[in-house]
Coordinates of C-alpha atoms and ligand atoms in Angstrom, one line a residue:
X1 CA 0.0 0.0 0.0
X2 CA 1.6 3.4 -0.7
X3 CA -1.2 5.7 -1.6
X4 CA -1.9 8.2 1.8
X5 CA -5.2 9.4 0.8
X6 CA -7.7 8.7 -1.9
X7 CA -10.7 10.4 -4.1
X8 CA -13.9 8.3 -4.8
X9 CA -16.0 10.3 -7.0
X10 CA -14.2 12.0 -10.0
X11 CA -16.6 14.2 -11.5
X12 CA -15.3 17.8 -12.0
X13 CA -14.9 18.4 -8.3
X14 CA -12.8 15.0 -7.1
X15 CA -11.0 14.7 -10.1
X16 CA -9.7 18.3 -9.4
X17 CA -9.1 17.7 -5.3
X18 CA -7.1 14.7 -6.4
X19 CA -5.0 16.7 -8.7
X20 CA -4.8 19.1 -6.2
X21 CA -3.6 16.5 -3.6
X22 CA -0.9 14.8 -6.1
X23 CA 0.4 18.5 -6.8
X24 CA 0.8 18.5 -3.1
X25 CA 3.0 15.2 -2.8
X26 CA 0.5 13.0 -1.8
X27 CA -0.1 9.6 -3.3
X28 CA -3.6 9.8 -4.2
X29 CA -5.6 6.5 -4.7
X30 CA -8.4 7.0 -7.4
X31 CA -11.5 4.9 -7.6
X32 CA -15.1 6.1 -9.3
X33 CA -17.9 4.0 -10.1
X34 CA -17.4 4.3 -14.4
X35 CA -14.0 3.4 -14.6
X36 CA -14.2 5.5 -17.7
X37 CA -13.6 8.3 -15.4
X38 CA -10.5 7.4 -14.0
X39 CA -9.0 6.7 -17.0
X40 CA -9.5 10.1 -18.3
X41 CA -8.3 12.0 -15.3
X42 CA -5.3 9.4 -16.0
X43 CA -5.0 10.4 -19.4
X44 CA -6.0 14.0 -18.9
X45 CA -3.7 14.6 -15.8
X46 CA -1.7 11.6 -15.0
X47 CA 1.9 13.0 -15.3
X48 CA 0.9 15.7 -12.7
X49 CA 1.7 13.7 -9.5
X50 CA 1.1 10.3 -7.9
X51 CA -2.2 8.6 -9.0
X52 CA -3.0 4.9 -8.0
X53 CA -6.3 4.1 -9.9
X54 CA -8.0 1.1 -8.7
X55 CA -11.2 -0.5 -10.8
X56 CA -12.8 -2.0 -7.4
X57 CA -13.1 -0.6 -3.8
X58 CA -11.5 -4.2 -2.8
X59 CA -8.0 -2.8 -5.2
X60 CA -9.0 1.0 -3.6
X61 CA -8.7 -0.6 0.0
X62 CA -5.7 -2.0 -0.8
X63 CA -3.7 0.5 -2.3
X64 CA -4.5 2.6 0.8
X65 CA -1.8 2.9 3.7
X66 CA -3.5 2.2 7.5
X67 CA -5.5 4.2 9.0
X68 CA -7.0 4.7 5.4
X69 CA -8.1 8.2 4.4
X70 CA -11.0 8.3 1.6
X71 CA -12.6 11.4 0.5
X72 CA -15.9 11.0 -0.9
X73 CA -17.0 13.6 -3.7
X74 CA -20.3 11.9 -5.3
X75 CA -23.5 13.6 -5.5
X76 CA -25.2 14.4 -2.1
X77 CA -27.8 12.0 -0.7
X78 CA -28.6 8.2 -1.5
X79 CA -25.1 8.0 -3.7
X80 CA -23.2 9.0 -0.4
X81 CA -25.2 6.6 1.3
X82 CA -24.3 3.8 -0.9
X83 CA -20.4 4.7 -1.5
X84 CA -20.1 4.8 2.5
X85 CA -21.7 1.6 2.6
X86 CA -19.3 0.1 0.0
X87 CA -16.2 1.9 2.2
X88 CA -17.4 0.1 5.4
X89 CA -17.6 -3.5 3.8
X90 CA -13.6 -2.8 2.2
X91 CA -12.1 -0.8 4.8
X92 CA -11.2 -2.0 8.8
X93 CA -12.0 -0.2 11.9
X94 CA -10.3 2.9 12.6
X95 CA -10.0 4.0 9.0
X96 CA -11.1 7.7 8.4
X97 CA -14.2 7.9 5.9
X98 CA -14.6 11.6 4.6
X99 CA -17.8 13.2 2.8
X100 CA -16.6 16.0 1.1
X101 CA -19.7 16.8 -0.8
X102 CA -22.9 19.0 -0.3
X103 CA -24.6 17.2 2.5
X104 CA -27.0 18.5 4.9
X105 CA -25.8 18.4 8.2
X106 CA -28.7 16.4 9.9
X107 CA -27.4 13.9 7.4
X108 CA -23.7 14.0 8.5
X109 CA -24.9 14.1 12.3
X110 CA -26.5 10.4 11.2
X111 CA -23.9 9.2 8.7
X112 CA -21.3 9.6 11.6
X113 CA -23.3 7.9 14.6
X114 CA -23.6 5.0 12.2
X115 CA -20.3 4.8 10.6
X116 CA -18.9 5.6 14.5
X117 CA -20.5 2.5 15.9
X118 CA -19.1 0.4 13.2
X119 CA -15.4 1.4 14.0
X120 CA -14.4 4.0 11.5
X121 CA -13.9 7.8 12.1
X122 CA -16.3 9.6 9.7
X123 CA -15.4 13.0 8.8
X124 CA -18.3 15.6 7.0
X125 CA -15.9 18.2 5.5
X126 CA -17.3 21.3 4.0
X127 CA -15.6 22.3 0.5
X128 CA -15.9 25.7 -0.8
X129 CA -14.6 27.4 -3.8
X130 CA -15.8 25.5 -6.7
X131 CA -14.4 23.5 -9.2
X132 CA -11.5 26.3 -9.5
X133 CA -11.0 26.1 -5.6
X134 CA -10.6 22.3 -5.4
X135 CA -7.9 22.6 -7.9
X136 CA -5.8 25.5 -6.5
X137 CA -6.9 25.4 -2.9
X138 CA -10.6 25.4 -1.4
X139 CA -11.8 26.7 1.4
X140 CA -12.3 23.5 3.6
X141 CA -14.6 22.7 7.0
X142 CA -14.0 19.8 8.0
X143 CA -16.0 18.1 11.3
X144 CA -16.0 14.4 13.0
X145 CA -13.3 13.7 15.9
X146 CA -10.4 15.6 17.0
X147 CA -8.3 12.1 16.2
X148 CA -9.2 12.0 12.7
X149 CA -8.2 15.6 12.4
X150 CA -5.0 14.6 13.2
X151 CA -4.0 12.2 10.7
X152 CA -6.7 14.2 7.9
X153 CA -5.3 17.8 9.3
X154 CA -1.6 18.1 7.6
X155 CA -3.3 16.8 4.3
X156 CA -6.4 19.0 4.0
X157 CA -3.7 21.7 5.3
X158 CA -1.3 21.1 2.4
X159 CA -4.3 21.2 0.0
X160 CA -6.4 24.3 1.1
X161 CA -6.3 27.9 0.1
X162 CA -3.2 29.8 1.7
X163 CA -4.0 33.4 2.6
X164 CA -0.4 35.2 4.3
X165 CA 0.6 32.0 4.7
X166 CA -2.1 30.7 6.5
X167 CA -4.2 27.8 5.0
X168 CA -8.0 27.9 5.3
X169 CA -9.1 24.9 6.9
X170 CA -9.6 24.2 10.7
X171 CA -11.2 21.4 12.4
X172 CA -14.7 22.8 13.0
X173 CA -16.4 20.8 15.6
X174 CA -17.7 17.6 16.0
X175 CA -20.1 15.0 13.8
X176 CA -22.3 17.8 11.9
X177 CA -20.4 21.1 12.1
X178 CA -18.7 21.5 9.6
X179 CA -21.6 20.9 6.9
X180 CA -23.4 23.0 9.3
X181 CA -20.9 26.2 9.5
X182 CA -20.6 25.9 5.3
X183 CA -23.8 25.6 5.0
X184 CA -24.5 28.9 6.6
X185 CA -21.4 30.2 4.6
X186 CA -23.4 29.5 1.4
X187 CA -26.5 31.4 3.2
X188 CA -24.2 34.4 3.9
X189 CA -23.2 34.1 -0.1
X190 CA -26.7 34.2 -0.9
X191 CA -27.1 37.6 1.0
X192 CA -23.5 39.0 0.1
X193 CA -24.8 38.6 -3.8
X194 CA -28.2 39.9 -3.2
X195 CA -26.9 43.3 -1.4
X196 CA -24.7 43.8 -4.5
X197 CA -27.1 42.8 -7.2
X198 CA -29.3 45.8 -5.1
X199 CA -26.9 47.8 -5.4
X200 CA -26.5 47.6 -9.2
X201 CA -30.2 48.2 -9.3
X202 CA -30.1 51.7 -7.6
X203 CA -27.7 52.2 -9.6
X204 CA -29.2 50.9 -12.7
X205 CA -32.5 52.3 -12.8
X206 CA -32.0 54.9 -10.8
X207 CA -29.3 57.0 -11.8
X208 CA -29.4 55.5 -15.0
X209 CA -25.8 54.8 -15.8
X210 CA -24.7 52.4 -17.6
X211 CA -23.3 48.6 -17.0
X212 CA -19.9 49.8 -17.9
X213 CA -20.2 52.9 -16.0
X214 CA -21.3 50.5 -12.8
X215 CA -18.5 48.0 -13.2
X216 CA -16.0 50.9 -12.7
X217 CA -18.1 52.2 -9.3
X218 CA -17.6 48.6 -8.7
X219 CA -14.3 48.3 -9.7
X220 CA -13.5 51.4 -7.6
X221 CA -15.1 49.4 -4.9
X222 CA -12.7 47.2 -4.7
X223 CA -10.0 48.9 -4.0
X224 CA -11.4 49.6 -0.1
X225 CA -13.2 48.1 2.5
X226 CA -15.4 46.2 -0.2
X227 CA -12.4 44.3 -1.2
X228 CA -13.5 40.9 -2.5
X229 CA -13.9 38.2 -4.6
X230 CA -17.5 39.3 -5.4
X231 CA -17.3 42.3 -6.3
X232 CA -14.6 42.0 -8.2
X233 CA -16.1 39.3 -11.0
X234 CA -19.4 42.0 -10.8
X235 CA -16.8 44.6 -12.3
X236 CA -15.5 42.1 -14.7
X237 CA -19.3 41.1 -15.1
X238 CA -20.8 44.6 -15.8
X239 CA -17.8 45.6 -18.4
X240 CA -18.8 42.3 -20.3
X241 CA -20.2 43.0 -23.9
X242 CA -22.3 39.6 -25.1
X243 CA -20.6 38.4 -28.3
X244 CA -23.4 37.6 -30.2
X245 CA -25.4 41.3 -30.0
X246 CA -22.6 43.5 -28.6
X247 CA -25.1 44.3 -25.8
X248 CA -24.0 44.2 -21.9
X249 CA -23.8 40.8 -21.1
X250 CA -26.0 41.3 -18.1
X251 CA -28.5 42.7 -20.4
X252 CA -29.0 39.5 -22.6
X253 CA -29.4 36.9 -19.1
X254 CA -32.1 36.1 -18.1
X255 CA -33.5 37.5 -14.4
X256 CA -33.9 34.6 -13.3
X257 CA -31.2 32.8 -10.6
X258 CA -31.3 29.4 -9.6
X259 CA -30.8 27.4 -6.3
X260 CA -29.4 24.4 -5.3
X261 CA -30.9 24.8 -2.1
X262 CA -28.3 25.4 0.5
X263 CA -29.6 28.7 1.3
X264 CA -32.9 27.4 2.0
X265 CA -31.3 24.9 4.3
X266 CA -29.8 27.9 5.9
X267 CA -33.4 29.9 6.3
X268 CA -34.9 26.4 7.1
X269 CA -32.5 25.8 10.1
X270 CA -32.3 28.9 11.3
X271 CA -36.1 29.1 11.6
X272 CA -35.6 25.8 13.6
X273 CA -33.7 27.6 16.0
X274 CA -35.5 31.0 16.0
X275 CA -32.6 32.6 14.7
X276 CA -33.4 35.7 12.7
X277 CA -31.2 35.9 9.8
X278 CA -33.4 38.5 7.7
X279 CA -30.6 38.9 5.1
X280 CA -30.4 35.6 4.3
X281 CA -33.7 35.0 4.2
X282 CA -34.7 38.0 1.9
X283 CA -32.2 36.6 -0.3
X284 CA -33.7 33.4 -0.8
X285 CA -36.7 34.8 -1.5
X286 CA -35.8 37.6 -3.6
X287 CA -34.2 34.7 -5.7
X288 CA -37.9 33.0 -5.2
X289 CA -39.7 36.0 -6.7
X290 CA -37.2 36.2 -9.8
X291 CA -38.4 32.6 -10.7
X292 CA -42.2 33.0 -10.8
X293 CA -42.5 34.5 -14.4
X294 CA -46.2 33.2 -14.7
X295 CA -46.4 35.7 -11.5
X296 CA -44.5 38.7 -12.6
X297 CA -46.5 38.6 -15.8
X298 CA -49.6 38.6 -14.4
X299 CA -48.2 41.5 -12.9
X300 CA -46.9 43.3 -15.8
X301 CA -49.7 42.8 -17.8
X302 CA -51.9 44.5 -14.9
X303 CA -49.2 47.4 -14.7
X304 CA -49.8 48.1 -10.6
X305 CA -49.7 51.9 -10.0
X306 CA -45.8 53.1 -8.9
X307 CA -42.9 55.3 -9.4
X308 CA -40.4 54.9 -12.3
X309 CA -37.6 54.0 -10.6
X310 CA -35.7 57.5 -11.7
X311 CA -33.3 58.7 -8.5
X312 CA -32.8 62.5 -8.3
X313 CA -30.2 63.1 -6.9
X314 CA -28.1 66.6 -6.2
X315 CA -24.3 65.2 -6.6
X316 CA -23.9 61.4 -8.1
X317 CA -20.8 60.9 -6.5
X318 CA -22.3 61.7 -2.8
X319 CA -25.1 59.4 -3.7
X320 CA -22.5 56.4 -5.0
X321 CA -20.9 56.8 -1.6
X322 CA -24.1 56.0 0.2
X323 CA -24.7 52.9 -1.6
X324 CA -21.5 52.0 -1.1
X325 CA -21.9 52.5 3.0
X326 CA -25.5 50.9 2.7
X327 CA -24.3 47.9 0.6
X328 CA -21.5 47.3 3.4
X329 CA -23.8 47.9 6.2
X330 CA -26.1 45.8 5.1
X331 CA -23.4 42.8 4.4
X332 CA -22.2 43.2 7.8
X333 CA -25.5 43.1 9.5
X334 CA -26.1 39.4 7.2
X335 CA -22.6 38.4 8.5
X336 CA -23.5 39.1 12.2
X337 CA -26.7 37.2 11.7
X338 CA -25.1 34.3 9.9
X339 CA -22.3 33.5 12.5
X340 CA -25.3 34.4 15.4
X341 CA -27.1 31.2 13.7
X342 CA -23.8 29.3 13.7
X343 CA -23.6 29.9 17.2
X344 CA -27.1 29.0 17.7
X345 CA -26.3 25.9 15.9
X346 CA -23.4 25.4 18.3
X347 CA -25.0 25.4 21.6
X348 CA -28.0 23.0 19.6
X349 CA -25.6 20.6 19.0
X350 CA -23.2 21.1 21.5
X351 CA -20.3 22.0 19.0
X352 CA -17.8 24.2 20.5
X353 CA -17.0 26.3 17.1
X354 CA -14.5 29.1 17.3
X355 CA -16.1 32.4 15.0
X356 CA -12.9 33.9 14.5
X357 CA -11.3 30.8 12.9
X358 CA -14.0 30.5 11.0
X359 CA -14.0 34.3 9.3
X360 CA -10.2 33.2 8.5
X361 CA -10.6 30.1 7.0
X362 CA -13.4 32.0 4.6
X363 CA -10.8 34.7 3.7
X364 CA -9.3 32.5 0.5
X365 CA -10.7 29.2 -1.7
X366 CA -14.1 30.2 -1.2
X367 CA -16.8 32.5 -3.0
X368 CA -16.9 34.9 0.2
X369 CA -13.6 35.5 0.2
X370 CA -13.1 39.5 1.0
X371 CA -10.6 41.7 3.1
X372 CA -13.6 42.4 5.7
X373 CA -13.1 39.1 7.0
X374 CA -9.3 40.0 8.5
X375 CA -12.3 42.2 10.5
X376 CA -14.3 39.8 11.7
X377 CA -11.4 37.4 13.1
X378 CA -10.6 40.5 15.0
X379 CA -13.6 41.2 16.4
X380 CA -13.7 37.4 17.4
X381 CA -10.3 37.1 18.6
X382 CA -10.6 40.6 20.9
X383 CA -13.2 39.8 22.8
X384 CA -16.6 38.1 21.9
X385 CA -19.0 40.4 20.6
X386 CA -23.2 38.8 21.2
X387 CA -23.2 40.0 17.3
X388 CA -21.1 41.2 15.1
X389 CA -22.3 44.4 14.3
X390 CA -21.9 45.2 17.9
X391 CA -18.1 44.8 17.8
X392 CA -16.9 48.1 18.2
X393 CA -15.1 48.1 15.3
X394 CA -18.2 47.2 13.3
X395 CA -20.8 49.1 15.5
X396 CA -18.7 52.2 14.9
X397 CA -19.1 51.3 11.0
X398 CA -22.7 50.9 10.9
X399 CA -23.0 54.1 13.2
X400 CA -21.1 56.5 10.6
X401 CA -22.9 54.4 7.9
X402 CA -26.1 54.9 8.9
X403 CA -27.1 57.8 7.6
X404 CA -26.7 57.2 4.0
X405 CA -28.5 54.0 5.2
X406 CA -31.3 54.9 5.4
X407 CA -31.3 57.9 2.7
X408 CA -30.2 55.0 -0.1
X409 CA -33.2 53.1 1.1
X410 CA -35.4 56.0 1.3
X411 CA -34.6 57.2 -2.0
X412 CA -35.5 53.6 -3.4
X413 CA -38.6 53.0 -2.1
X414 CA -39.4 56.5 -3.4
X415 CA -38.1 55.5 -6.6
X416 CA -40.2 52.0 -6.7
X417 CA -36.6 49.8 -6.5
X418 CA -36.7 47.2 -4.3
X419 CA -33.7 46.8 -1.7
X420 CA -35.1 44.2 0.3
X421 CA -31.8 43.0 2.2
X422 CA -30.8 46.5 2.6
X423 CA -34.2 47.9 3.9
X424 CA -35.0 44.3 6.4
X425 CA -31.0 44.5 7.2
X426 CA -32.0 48.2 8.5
X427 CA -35.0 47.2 9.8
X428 CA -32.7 44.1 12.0
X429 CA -30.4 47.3 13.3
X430 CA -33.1 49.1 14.4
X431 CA -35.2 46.2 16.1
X432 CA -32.0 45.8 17.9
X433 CA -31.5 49.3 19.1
X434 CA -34.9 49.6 20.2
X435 CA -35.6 49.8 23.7
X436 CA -38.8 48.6 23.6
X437 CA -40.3 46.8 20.6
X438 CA -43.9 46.5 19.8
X439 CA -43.7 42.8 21.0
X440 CA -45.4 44.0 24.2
X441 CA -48.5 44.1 22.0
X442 CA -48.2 41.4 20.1
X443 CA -47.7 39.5 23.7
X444 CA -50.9 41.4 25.1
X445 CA -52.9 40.0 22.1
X446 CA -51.6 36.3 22.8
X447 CA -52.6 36.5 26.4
X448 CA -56.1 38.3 25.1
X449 CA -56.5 35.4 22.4
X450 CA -55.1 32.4 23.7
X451 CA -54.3 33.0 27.7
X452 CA -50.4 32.3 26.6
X453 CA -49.6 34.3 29.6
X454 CA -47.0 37.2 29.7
X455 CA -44.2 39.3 32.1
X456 CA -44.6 42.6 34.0
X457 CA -41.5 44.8 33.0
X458 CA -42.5 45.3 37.1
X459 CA -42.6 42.2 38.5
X460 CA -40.6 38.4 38.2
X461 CA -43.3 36.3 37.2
X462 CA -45.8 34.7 34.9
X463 CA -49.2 36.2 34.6
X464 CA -52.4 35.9 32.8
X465 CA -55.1 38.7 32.7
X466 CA -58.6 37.4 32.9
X467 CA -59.6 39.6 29.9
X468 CA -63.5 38.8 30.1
X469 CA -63.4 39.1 33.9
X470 CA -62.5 43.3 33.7
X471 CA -63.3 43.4 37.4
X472 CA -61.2 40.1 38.5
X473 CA -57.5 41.1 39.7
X474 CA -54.8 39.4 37.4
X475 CA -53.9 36.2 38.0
X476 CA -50.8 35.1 38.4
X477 CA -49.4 31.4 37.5
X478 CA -46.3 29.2 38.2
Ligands
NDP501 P1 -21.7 15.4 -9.3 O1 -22.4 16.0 -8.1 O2 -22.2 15.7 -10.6 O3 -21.6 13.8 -9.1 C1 -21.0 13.0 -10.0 C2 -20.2 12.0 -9.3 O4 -21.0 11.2 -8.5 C3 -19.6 11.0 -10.3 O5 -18.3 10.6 -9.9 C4 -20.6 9.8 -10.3 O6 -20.0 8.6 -10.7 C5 -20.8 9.8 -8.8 N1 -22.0 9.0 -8.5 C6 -23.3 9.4 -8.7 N2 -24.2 8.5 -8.3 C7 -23.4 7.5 -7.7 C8 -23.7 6.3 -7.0 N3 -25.0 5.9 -6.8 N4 -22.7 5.5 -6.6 C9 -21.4 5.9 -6.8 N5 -21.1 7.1 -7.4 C10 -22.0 7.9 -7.8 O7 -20.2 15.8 -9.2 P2 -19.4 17.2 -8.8 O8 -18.0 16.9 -9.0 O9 -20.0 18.4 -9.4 O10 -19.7 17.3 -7.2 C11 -19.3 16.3 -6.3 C12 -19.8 16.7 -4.9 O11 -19.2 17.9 -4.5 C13 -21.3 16.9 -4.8 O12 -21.8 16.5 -3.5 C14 -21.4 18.4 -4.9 O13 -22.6 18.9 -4.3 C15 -20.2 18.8 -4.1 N6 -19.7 20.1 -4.4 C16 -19.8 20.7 -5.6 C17 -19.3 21.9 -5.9 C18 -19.4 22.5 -7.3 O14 -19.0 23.7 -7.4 N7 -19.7 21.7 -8.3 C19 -18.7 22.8 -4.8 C20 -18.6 22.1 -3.6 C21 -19.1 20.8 -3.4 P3 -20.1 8.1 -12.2 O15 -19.0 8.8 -13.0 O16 -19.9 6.6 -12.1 O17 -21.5 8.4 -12.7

């Protein structure tokens, strides 16, 4: 046996983390269901490193040095159910069984109960950055046991994104976590494309300027606090002319965007726990709204009453700068809602997940990459903030940034432009700065309705009014 780690699954993403690993001196054992597959990563990319192919799991098994290290990188669901079942029967206890695909964490929390009691470690490892990142370096969270992070550790380190020398990957938590923490990272994605695609849109229809005049702002962008992936492939986006017309290329897609539903795990699980990540959730839905074109035509053809989206405004540049300070506020308030859910998630599970290594691990390899993130381990690693945007580094941001807030927002809603992470991100800062919300009502009318009870801001204690009874003191219960 001399191969220290091996792929199963060599579609476009294990074919390029096994390439990855053999660039990386590793000894990479190959196996995929259609041989044909291996032969052409063989063909394709065999002279790159060390590849040990294997046409059977039994020849995959063998090739494998003790304890055995497999990463799994099939489709998500009953093909991950039925490759770790194959693994079980050709590896011995104590091997390390890793599911590097999309996965929902429930599923990961179950997969490694079961794989546990039959003797082998079972690793869900996040993997973030696309095809492109699982050939130059991905973003990776890996979960299961602090043991098998020792022997996986040094090889997912030599493989992962390196940002000032430092790669991104750290052992996450336990069974489930780090599915968990990237699914919430592709939740935060969701909201981190939608405050920039609102942006545009101000932008767009209401100053009026033009894609290539946007991709500079954007591109301009980039050179501050805004730094990141993103925004830089929406400047090399919005300077793209389509080939075939010569039009903008954003002008000839179609408003529509797909999901593969990780952000609706995010919203779904975060409603589980009662955490409110607005952002996210808006994003997932403004994405929902985009895709009902039987709806929006029905709409159209009825042509509802509203403004034509045309922004007045007395000096452009000013205005630019307070989308700029809207779009950031707005990103940092979905940040400090995300990581509020992963810690949610955290004490749910009992995971003891480390925020600030998480923001640094995100900071190459994956989609979210940006500067702001150097921020966030800061705030994480200075003290520990009960959100984000009450850091004071970021509370101090939001503070100076309000302003143009709230006068970006205003002017879109007077314009008819919808901004709806910006406005509910707003809406979040506020609810949180309020001394008293209007949830004393809403409590009154469940103790009116359904006698759920309610506390005096006077007294400890749970009390019910007797609402039919006017002249019957309150009553108060255990
Ligand atoms: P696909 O999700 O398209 O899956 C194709 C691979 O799954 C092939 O190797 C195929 O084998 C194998 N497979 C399918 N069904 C079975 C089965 N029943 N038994 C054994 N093998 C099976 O490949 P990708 O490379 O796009 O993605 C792999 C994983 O990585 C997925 O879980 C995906 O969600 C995840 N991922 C993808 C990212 C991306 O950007 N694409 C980013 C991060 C994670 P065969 O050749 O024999 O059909």
């Amino acid at each position: 046996a001399q191969a220290n780690i091996g792929v199963i699954g060599l579609a476009a993403m294990g074919s390029n983390l096994a390439r990855n690993l053999a660039h990386h001196g590793n000894t990479v054992a190959l196996f995929n269901r259609h041989y044909s597959r291996t032969e052409k990563l063989l063909a394709e990319h065999g002279t790159e490193g060390n590849f040990i192919p294997a046409k059977t799991m039994e020849e995959f098994a063998a090739s494998l040095q003790r304890p055995r290290t497999a990463i799994i990188m099939v489709k998500a669901g009953a093909p991950t159910d039925a490759v770790i079942k194959q693994l079980e029967e050709a590896f011995e206890p104590g091997d390390i069984i890793v599911d590097g695909g999309n996965s929902y964490f429930k599923d990961t929390i179950k997969r490694e109960k079961e794989v546990r009691a039959a003797g082998f470690h079972f690793v869900g490892c996040g993997v973030s950055g696309g095809e492109e990142g699982a050939l130059n370096g991905p973003s990776l969270m890996p979960g299961g046991t602090a043991e098998s992070w020792k022997t996986l550790g040094p090889i997912l380190e030599s493989i992962a994104a390196k940002v000032d020398g430092e790669p991104c990957v750290t052992h996450i938590g336990t069974d489930g976590a780090g599915h968990f923490v990237k699914m919430v990272h592709n939740g935060i994605e969701y909201a981190d494309m939608q405050v920039i695609g609102e942006a545009y849109d101000i932008l767009r229809r209401g100053l009026g300027l033009s894609p290539e005049a946007i991709g500079d702002v954007f591109a301009d962008w980039n050179k501050g606090d805004l730094d990141s992936y993103l925004i830089e492939i929406t400047a090399d986006i919005l300077h793209e002319k389509d080939e075939r017309t010569g039009k903008p290329f954003v002008d000839v897609v179609v408003d529509r965007a797909g999901m593969k539903g990780t952000g609706t795990w995010t919203v779904q699980t975060a409603l589980e726990f009662g955490s409110p990540v607005t952002g996210i959730g808006e994003a997932v839905f403004a994405r929902a709204l985009s895709s009902h074109p039987e709806l929006r035509q029905a709409a159209q053809d009825s042509a509802p009453a509203g403004p034509n989206n045309a922004i007045t405004v007395g000096d452009q540049a000013t205005f630019i700068e307070d989308v700029r300070r809207a779009l950031l506020a707005s990103k940092i308030i979905a940040y400090s809602q995300g990581l509020n859910e992963i810690e949610d998630g955290a004490k749910q599970y009992g995971w003891n997940i480390d925020l600030g290594a998480v923001a640094k691990i995100w900071r190459g390899g994956c989609i979210i990459r940006a500067k702001f993130l150097n921020r966030i381990t800061d705030a994480y690693t200075n003290g520990h903030p009960a959100a984000l945007a009450l850091d004071p580094y970021f509370a101090k941001f939001l503070a100076d940034a309000q302003e143009s807030w709230r006068r970006v927002i205003k002017a879109a809603i007077d314009a008819g432009i919808p901004t709806p992470v910006f406005s509910s991100s707003l809406a979040y800062y506020d609810g949180l700065r309020s001394k008293r919300l209007p949830t004393a009502l809403t409590q009154a009318q469940r103790d009116f309705f359904g006698a759920h009870t309610y506390g005096r801001v006077d007294t400890p204690g749970v009390f019910h009014k007797l609402w039919a009874e006017q002249n019957r003191p309150e009553e108060q219960q255990a």
